[in-house]
Amino acid sequence: AAETRDFRTFTPASFEGLDALIHLAGESIFGLWTPAKKHRIRESRLEVTARLVDCLGRMDPFQRPKALISGSARLATARGQRV
């Protein structure tokens, strides 16, 4: 069964028994893309992903999920600039 977990409270024990971990967290991409918004989008993805990898790395290899799927948005502006 799918669950939503708060990244601020997870520990390696949070992931025991899972077959796979799907990470879709981060600042919403909707809204005006100001420099501050772009910073929040980037940092939110880096922070949570780093915490997940750290927790998974501290787990017994036989207890950790066999797959980590991490999704994020990669957009281009009308002028082709990556954001």
Short mmCIF file of C-alpha atoms in Angstrom, two decimals:
data_model
loop_
_atom_site.label_atom_id
_atom_site.label_comp_id
_atom_site.label_asym_id
_atom_site.label_seq_id
_atom_site.Cartn_x
_atom_site.Cartn_y
_atom_site.Cartn_z
CA ALA A 1 0.00 0.00 0.00
CA ALA A 2 1.25 3.48 -0.84
CA GLU A 3 2.07 5.85 2.00
CA THR A 4 3.08 9.46 2.29
CA ARG A 5 5.82 10.17 4.81
CA ASP A 6 7.22 13.44 6.10
CA PHE A 7 10.89 13.69 5.12
CA ARG A 8 11.70 15.62 8.30
CA THR A 9 10.90 12.61 10.48
CA PHE A 10 12.21 9.63 8.56
CA THR A 11 14.99 7.36 9.72
CA PRO A 12 16.44 4.19 8.17
CA ALA A 13 13.75 2.22 10.04
CA SER A 14 11.12 4.19 8.09
CA PHE A 15 12.01 2.24 4.95
CA GLU A 16 12.36 -1.29 6.28
CA GLY A 17 10.13 -3.75 4.47
CA LEU A 18 9.52 -1.56 1.43
CA ASP A 19 10.05 -3.05 -2.03
CA ALA A 20 10.55 0.34 -3.68
CA LEU A 21 10.71 3.99 -2.71
CA ILE A 22 9.19 6.60 -5.03
CA HIS A 23 10.36 10.13 -4.33
CA LEU A 24 8.27 12.92 -5.88
CA ALA A 25 8.72 15.55 -3.18
CA GLY A 26 9.78 19.13 -3.58
CA GLU A 27 8.61 22.69 -3.98
CA SER A 28 5.74 23.01 -6.44
CA ILE A 29 6.78 24.14 -9.93
CA PHE A 30 3.55 26.10 -10.32
CA GLY A 31 3.65 29.85 -9.89
CA LEU A 32 5.86 32.71 -11.01
CA TRP A 33 9.46 31.55 -11.46
CA THR A 34 11.28 34.30 -9.62
CA PRO A 35 14.94 33.77 -8.64
CA ALA A 36 13.73 32.92 -5.11
CA LYS A 37 11.23 30.38 -6.47
CA LYS A 38 13.90 28.72 -8.62
CA HIS A 39 16.16 28.50 -5.56
CA ARG A 40 13.40 26.87 -3.48
CA ILE A 41 12.64 24.36 -6.24
CA ARG A 42 16.28 23.34 -6.55
CA GLU A 43 17.03 23.22 -2.84
CA SER A 44 13.87 21.30 -1.98
CA ARG A 45 14.84 18.52 -4.36
CA LEU A 46 18.48 18.39 -3.29
CA GLU A 47 17.72 18.40 0.45
CA VAL A 48 15.14 15.62 0.43
CA THR A 49 17.07 13.43 -2.02
CA ALA A 50 20.26 13.78 0.05
CA ARG A 51 18.37 12.78 3.20
CA LEU A 52 16.84 9.77 1.47
CA VAL A 53 20.19 8.58 0.13
CA ASP A 54 21.78 9.06 3.56
CA CYS A 55 19.08 7.01 5.29
CA LEU A 56 19.18 4.27 2.67
CA GLY A 57 22.98 4.16 2.88
CA ARG A 58 22.80 3.52 6.63
CA MET A 59 20.45 0.57 6.21
CA ASP A 60 21.37 -3.09 6.10
CA PRO A 61 21.62 -3.81 2.34
CA PHE A 62 19.20 -6.72 2.73
CA GLN A 63 16.58 -4.54 4.45
CA ARG A 64 16.58 -1.49 2.17
CA PRO A 65 14.17 -1.06 -0.75
CA LYS A 66 15.45 -2.65 -3.95
CA ALA A 67 14.54 0.39 -6.04
CA LEU A 68 14.59 4.17 -5.59
CA ILE A 69 12.62 6.11 -8.17
CA SER A 70 13.09 9.87 -8.00
CA GLY A 71 11.14 12.21 -10.26
CA SER A 72 11.43 15.91 -10.76
CA ALA A 73 10.48 18.46 -13.38
CA ARG A 74 12.99 19.71 -15.88
CA LEU A 75 11.61 22.60 -17.81
CA ALA A 76 12.81 24.90 -20.55
CA THR A 77 11.71 28.45 -21.11
CA ALA A 78 10.46 29.77 -24.43
CA ARG A 79 14.02 30.85 -25.22
CA GLY A 80 15.35 27.36 -24.51
CA GLN A 81 17.10 28.24 -21.26
CA ARG A 82 17.21 25.49 -18.69
CA VAL A 83 15.79 26.34 -15.29
#
